[in-house]
XYZ file of C-alpha atoms in Angstrom:
435
model
C -4.446 17.279 -12.073
C -7.103 20.044 -11.634
C -7.529 20.571 -14.882
C -8.277 16.755 -15.526
C -10.732 16.570 -13.290
C -12.387 19.656 -14.197
C -12.879 18.425 -17.365
C -13.982 14.900 -16.244
C -16.709 16.804 -14.488
C -17.924 18.068 -17.917
C -18.409 14.527 -19.466
C -21.696 13.078 -18.493
C -20.594 9.433 -18.014
C -16.996 10.178 -16.446
C -19.309 12.844 -13.765
C -21.223 9.845 -12.790
C -17.896 7.426 -12.553
C -16.332 10.090 -10.494
C -19.843 11.009 -8.331
C -20.336 6.900 -7.630
C -16.675 6.934 -6.583
C -17.234 9.872 -4.358
C -20.289 7.904 -2.467
C -18.792 4.834 -1.884
C -15.634 6.960 -0.152
C -18.467 8.748 1.888
C -20.246 5.162 2.991
C -16.682 3.928 3.675
C -15.638 6.642 6.556
C -19.111 6.052 7.994
C -18.497 2.553 8.343
C -15.119 3.483 10.057
C -17.397 5.424 12.719
C -19.869 2.452 13.705
C -18.505 0.447 16.954
C -18.876 -3.046 16.845
C -21.287 -4.578 19.259
C -20.234 -5.127 22.768
C -17.430 -2.366 22.756
C -17.262 0.209 25.380
C -17.232 3.572 22.951
C -16.736 5.774 25.888
C -13.959 3.653 27.299
C -12.249 3.275 23.680
C -12.400 6.999 23.460
C -10.815 7.859 26.797
C -7.583 5.160 25.880
C -7.442 6.922 22.581
C -7.004 10.351 24.359
C -4.150 8.301 26.943
C -2.202 6.103 24.802
C -0.263 6.630 21.247
C -1.340 3.806 18.295
C 1.813 2.215 19.469
C 2.286 -1.644 17.378
C -0.966 -1.333 15.965
C -0.014 1.750 14.209
C 0.328 0.446 10.443
C -2.993 -1.299 10.521
C -4.852 1.633 12.013
C -3.362 3.593 9.298
C -4.934 1.678 6.640
C -8.157 1.604 8.301
C -8.033 5.356 8.676
C -7.760 5.003 12.438
C -11.229 2.524 12.705
C -9.084 -0.169 14.306
C -8.479 1.504 17.429
C -11.857 2.781 17.392
C -13.124 -1.210 17.075
C -15.525 -0.818 14.798
C -17.230 -2.536 12.007
C -14.672 -1.750 9.199
C -11.928 -2.095 12.104
C -9.531 -4.415 9.882
C -10.186 -2.362 7.015
C -8.262 -3.470 3.912
C -5.002 -4.926 5.437
C -6.828 -8.486 5.301
C -7.285 -8.232 1.342
C -3.564 -6.371 0.547
C -2.437 -9.481 2.744
C -3.394 -12.115 1.014
C -2.923 -10.763 -2.518
C 0.940 -10.167 -1.477
C 0.503 -13.939 -0.244
C -0.863 -14.924 -3.812
C 1.505 -12.913 -5.674
C 4.467 -14.665 -4.045
C 2.608 -17.969 -3.717
C 2.506 -17.673 -7.760
C 6.408 -17.976 -7.847
C 6.461 -21.186 -5.509
C 3.114 -22.963 -6.794
C 3.478 -24.441 -10.505
C -0.644 -24.439 -10.514
C -0.883 -20.636 -9.785
C 1.887 -19.734 -12.259
C -0.037 -21.352 -14.838
C -3.484 -19.431 -14.163
C -1.454 -16.364 -14.554
C -0.496 -17.580 -17.699
C -3.923 -18.365 -18.809
C -4.904 -14.702 -19.106
C -8.010 -13.132 -18.169
C -9.751 -16.591 -16.887
C -6.734 -17.544 -14.891
C -6.571 -13.913 -13.171
C -10.025 -14.315 -12.423
C -9.467 -17.514 -10.940
C -6.663 -15.873 -8.728
C -8.658 -13.007 -7.529
C -11.538 -15.648 -6.361
C -8.567 -17.161 -4.191
C -7.761 -14.165 -2.554
C -11.039 -13.393 -1.740
C -11.234 -16.407 0.131
C -8.070 -15.875 1.847
C -9.060 -12.345 2.481
C -12.181 -13.664 4.417
C -9.947 -16.411 6.105
C -7.164 -14.137 7.648
C -10.109 -11.212 8.252
C -11.622 -14.257 11.050
C -7.535 -14.606 11.960
C -6.571 -11.223 12.582
C -10.153 -9.994 13.971
C -10.028 -12.928 16.602
C -6.691 -11.618 17.466
C -7.555 -8.151 17.759
C -10.713 -8.962 19.984
C -8.628 -11.181 22.235
C -5.934 -8.284 22.427
C -8.796 -6.121 23.225
C -10.463 -8.364 25.948
C -7.047 -8.699 27.695
C -6.438 -4.914 27.467
C -3.365 -4.959 25.928
C -4.814 -3.279 22.521
C -4.368 -0.157 24.681
C -1.350 -0.858 27.362
C -1.043 1.887 29.884
C -4.855 2.696 29.478
C -6.451 2.726 33.300
C -9.921 1.750 31.410
C -8.500 -0.914 28.935
C -9.967 -3.898 30.480
C -13.214 -2.024 29.971
C -13.031 -1.829 26.647
C -14.867 -5.080 25.970
C -17.274 -5.176 29.477
C -19.054 -8.730 28.420
C -16.298 -11.596 27.397
C -18.478 -14.467 26.556
C -17.600 -16.814 24.043
C -21.145 -15.475 22.191
C -20.110 -11.968 22.684
C -16.521 -12.634 21.278
C -17.751 -14.597 18.324
C -20.360 -11.838 17.255
C -18.113 -9.118 17.016
C -15.303 -11.078 15.221
C -18.127 -11.976 12.882
C -19.090 -8.448 12.578
C -15.344 -7.372 11.610
C -15.104 -9.949 9.089
C -18.068 -8.823 7.235
C -16.729 -5.526 7.715
C -13.969 -6.466 5.689
C -15.918 -8.453 3.344
C -18.093 -5.422 2.471
C -14.784 -3.509 2.396
C -13.741 -5.875 -0.119
C -16.929 -5.928 -2.600
C -16.831 -1.838 -2.400
C -13.416 -1.528 -3.523
C -14.540 -3.878 -6.366
C -17.821 -1.896 -6.976
C -15.032 1.172 -7.695
C -12.757 -1.023 -10.093
C -15.814 -1.570 -11.781
C -18.600 1.397 -12.318
C -15.980 4.141 -10.589
C -12.963 5.571 -11.598
C -9.425 3.964 -10.326
C -8.375 0.951 -8.835
C -10.925 0.244 -6.029
C -8.380 -1.454 -3.615
C -6.311 1.518 -3.615
C -9.020 4.469 -3.525
C -10.140 2.972 -0.421
C -6.560 2.629 0.769
C -5.880 6.583 -0.009
C -9.476 7.468 1.554
C -8.423 5.943 5.131
C -5.274 7.720 4.541
C -5.872 10.935 3.427
C -8.456 10.975 6.504
C -5.849 11.520 8.522
C -4.086 14.076 7.629
C -5.625 17.214 9.416
C -6.252 15.458 12.629
C -2.000 14.622 12.499
C -1.143 18.197 10.875
C -3.618 20.044 13.881
C -2.067 17.933 16.429
C 1.351 18.844 15.805
C -0.092 22.673 15.946
C -1.423 21.721 19.061
C 2.136 20.445 20.312
C 4.154 23.149 18.884
C 5.948 25.669 21.204
C 7.202 28.332 18.688
C 5.356 30.927 17.618
C 1.998 29.281 19.375
C 2.952 25.847 17.084
C 2.208 27.899 13.685
C 6.069 27.862 13.165
C 5.979 23.913 13.433
C 2.829 23.663 11.332
C 4.312 25.471 8.288
C 7.346 23.655 8.738
C 5.762 20.462 8.464
C 3.545 21.729 5.424
C 7.307 23.163 3.695
C 8.614 19.335 4.399
C 5.747 17.627 3.310
C 5.519 19.934 0.255
C 9.249 18.620 -0.725
C 8.524 14.705 0.462
C 5.771 14.757 -2.329
C 7.726 16.304 -4.707
C 10.634 13.961 -4.375
C 7.969 11.290 -4.635
C 6.609 12.225 -7.735
C 10.213 12.722 -9.458
C 11.315 8.852 -8.146
C 7.742 6.984 -8.689
C 7.771 8.896 -12.174
C 12.065 7.636 -12.820
C 12.232 4.633 -15.249
C 15.196 2.971 -17.003
C 14.305 2.768 -20.828
C 15.747 -0.351 -22.464
C 15.166 -0.096 -26.050
C 14.246 -3.168 -27.795
C 14.380 -3.650 -31.624
C 12.533 -6.248 -33.153
C 13.662 -7.628 -36.591
C 11.625 -7.977 -39.866
C 9.484 -11.002 -41.030
C 8.365 -11.441 -44.615
C 5.072 -13.365 -44.473
C 4.032 -13.820 -48.143
C 4.182 -10.643 -49.302
C 3.676 -8.640 -46.417
C 6.567 -7.530 -43.937
C 5.787 -7.535 -40.609
C 7.702 -6.127 -37.551
C 10.986 -3.675 -37.798
C 9.424 -1.951 -34.702
C 11.152 0.012 -32.175
C 10.072 -0.072 -28.489
C 11.460 -0.079 -25.147
C 11.150 -1.983 -21.508
C 10.598 0.811 -18.696
C 12.581 -0.539 -15.520
C 11.078 2.213 -12.926
C 13.450 3.236 -10.315
C 11.050 2.388 -7.639
C 10.069 -1.315 -9.089
C 8.877 -2.562 -5.721
C 6.160 0.103 -4.833
C 5.557 0.346 -1.180
C 5.561 -3.258 -0.706
C 9.086 -3.297 0.966
C 8.041 -1.010 3.878
C 5.019 -2.701 4.840
C 6.867 -6.182 4.774
C 9.593 -4.302 7.362
C 6.998 -2.439 9.233
C 4.836 -6.182 9.764
C 8.018 -7.894 10.433
C 9.322 -5.367 13.339
C 5.947 -5.663 14.674
C 6.109 -9.402 15.534
C 8.836 -9.555 18.540
C 7.217 -6.526 19.788
C 3.656 -8.306 19.501
C 4.702 -11.519 21.394
C 6.551 -9.206 24.170
C 3.465 -7.571 24.739
C 1.023 -10.509 24.694
C 3.401 -12.621 26.693
C 4.116 -10.115 29.148
C 7.396 -11.667 29.840
C 9.909 -10.147 32.440
C 12.835 -12.292 30.823
C 15.679 -10.375 29.543
C 15.292 -10.739 25.748
C 11.559 -9.406 26.211
C 12.325 -6.641 28.642
C 15.453 -5.679 25.746
C 12.283 -5.712 22.870
C 10.611 -3.663 24.819
C 13.400 -0.789 25.049
C 14.625 -1.210 21.510
C 11.550 -2.455 19.377
C 8.367 -0.222 20.597
C 9.762 3.400 20.036
C 9.642 4.045 16.526
C 12.699 6.859 17.682
C 15.432 4.213 18.895
C 18.312 4.340 16.731
C 18.480 0.316 17.022
C 14.282 0.419 15.562
C 15.545 2.806 13.152
C 18.386 0.974 11.817
C 16.996 -2.133 11.269
C 13.553 -0.837 9.681
C 16.015 0.882 7.261
C 18.006 -2.519 6.226
C 14.855 -4.589 6.244
C 13.259 -2.148 3.918
C 16.429 -2.285 1.721
C 16.521 -6.311 1.808
C 12.518 -6.841 0.971
C 13.214 -4.033 -2.382
C 15.449 -6.634 -3.704
C 13.578 -9.606 -2.523
C 10.179 -8.272 -4.568
C 12.183 -7.098 -7.369
C 13.973 -10.837 -8.101
C 10.199 -12.444 -7.450
C 8.050 -10.142 -9.456
C 10.681 -9.762 -12.396
C 11.894 -11.961 -14.030
C 14.750 -11.142 -16.489
C 14.955 -14.549 -18.129
C 11.421 -14.538 -18.798
C 11.491 -11.259 -20.646
C 14.908 -12.248 -22.188
C 12.655 -15.602 -23.636
C 9.843 -13.791 -25.165
C 11.789 -11.318 -26.569
C 13.763 -14.175 -28.259
C 10.370 -15.949 -29.359
C 8.938 -12.619 -30.746
C 12.449 -11.726 -32.651
C 13.106 -8.625 -30.540
C 16.897 -7.720 -29.271
C 18.821 -5.104 -27.121
C 20.831 -3.400 -29.634
C 24.313 -4.397 -28.947
C 23.621 -7.325 -26.933
C 22.798 -10.979 -28.023
C 19.536 -12.608 -27.560
C 18.740 -15.200 -24.926
C 20.901 -15.706 -21.891
C 23.162 -12.117 -22.636
C 20.017 -10.228 -22.547
C 18.656 -11.634 -18.865
C 22.050 -10.947 -17.478
C 22.202 -7.806 -18.932
C 18.586 -6.899 -17.526
C 19.464 -8.583 -14.184
C 22.599 -6.069 -13.854
C 20.709 -2.839 -14.976
C 17.553 -3.757 -12.336
C 20.219 -4.691 -9.663
C 22.228 -1.149 -10.032
C 18.687 1.214 -10.465
C 16.871 -1.072 -7.365
C 19.686 0.605 -5.420
C 18.635 3.672 -4.974
C 15.407 3.238 -5.046
C 15.766 1.064 -2.035
C 17.670 3.814 -0.552
C 14.949 6.205 -0.981
C 12.336 3.788 0.228
C 14.378 3.552 3.590
C 14.506 7.517 3.772
C 11.292 7.945 2.979
C 10.206 6.297 5.618
C 12.409 7.275 8.234
C 10.944 10.508 7.975
C 8.262 9.712 10.804
C 10.406 8.480 13.105
C 12.893 11.597 12.323
C 9.954 13.832 13.200
C 8.708 11.812 16.088
C 12.033 13.718 17.547
C 11.927 16.697 16.043
C 8.158 17.576 16.187
C 6.847 15.604 19.065
C 4.529 14.104 16.445
C 3.331 10.483 16.566
C 4.413 7.203 14.205
C 1.824 8.084 11.774
C 3.298 11.458 10.537
C 1.345 12.905 7.596
C 4.017 13.289 5.077
C 6.198 10.511 5.381
C 6.602 6.796 4.920
C 3.684 4.492 3.801
C 0.999 7.258 3.953
C 2.847 9.837 1.030
C 4.349 6.675 -1.104
C 0.495 4.906 -1.245
C -1.451 8.836 -1.353
C 0.907 10.231 -3.923
C 1.076 6.832 -6.284
C -2.482 6.037 -6.185
C -3.084 9.829 -6.782
C -1.103 9.547 -10.139
C -2.366 6.208 -11.303
C -6.174 7.742 -10.677
C -5.003 10.882 -12.825
C -3.425 9.021 -15.766
C -6.640 6.997 -15.862
C -9.083 10.140 -16.117
C -6.335 11.696 -18.469
C -6.910 8.293 -20.590
C -10.852 8.240 -20.754
C -10.604 11.607 -21.450
C -8.736 11.691 -24.565
C -10.643 8.174 -25.522
C -13.994 10.391 -25.693
C -12.051 13.555 -27.602
C -9.891 11.563 -29.902
C -10.818 12.666 -33.126
C -9.319 9.842 -35.483
C -8.006 9.682 -38.631
C -11.315 10.271 -40.720
C -12.427 13.364 -40.498
C-alpha cells in the first residue's frame, strides 16, 4: 500500500489528485471545528467533558465529533448516506426508479440528483431535531450546563442555526463530489474515512489515561494488538468471495465465432458491507431517543432507559447482534436479484457448468448466496460487538477505535482507494502490445 502511494506521488497528474484530495480533507476538518452562530461554545466544551456521547454516538462518529460540538458541519455526511440508502431501497419498490437505474449513465445522474434533493430535506429535518434537542438540554443529559448551550432560543436564532447546518451539509456533499471528480477515490467515502480516522488518536489516548496497569500503557498496547488482529480479520473477510464459474457458448455470426469465454460471478462473503450495522444502530436509537425526548416516567420508558441506553447491557448487545444478522440478509435480498442475473446470463448465452439455464440457475445462486451470507452476517455482528466488550474490559467509550462501524469503513475505504491508485498507475505504465 505504501509503495502504491510512493509511486503515485512520483507521477505528476496523480500527485495533483492526491494533493487536491488531501486539501479537501483538511478543509473538511477545519469546518468541523467552526461553531454554529448562537451556540455557547464554553458550555458545549464543559458538557463534552462531563457527559459521554450517549444516544448520538453513531452520528457523532460519522461527523468526526462535529455533532456534539454543534459546528457548521455538525450533520456531516449522514443525511447523504441516509438519502442514498432510501433511494436504493425505493429503487426496488418504485418501477420508475428501477427503470432509471437500467438507463445507464443518464438514469444514474437523475437518481443522483434525487439523492441531493432528499439530502437537503433530511438535513433540514435532522438539523431542526438537533437544534431542538440542544435547546431543551436533552443533547447533553446529565450536564448542569445543558440548558445554556443555546442561550438565545428565539425563532430567528433557531432558524439561523438550522439553515447554517443545512448549508454545511450541502457543502460537505459538494466537497465529496469534488473529490470524486478531481481527486482519488469516492469522495463521500473519503470524507467518512476522514471523520472516523480523526477520532482514533483521541480515543486511544483516552484509553491510556483511564488505564490502571503500568500507568495505562498495558491497556494501550493491548488495544493496539486487538486493533491489528481486528484489521487483519476485516481485510481477510472483506476480500473473501465465492467465485461461481460461468461459461458462454460460442455463436457463429457469418464466418466469425463469438463467445466461448469463461468468467465467474464474484459473490462476497460480506455482500452487505457496513449497511446492516448502520441500520441496526439507527433502529436501536429510536426507542431510547423517544424515551429521552418525552421524559416519561412510565414503566416502558424506565425499562428502555435501563436496557437500551447502556451499550454494555446484555439485552442491548443481544438485540444489536440479532438486528445486524437480520438486516444483513434483508439488504442482500434487495441488492442482489438472482432471477435478474440468471435472465441476463440466459439472454447472452451464459450458463453455470452443471446447472440448467433459467430458473435452476436462479435457485442455485440464491442457495449459494444464503449460505455465504450466514458467516458474513455473524462476522458483522461480532465485529460490531467489539466496542461494547471494550466498554466493559477497558472502560472505553462506545466509539472504541478498533471495532464496529469504524474499522469496517476505514478498512473498506482504504482498500478501495489503494485499488484505484494501483489501477491508475497500471494504466499510465502499461506498455501495450505494440513495442
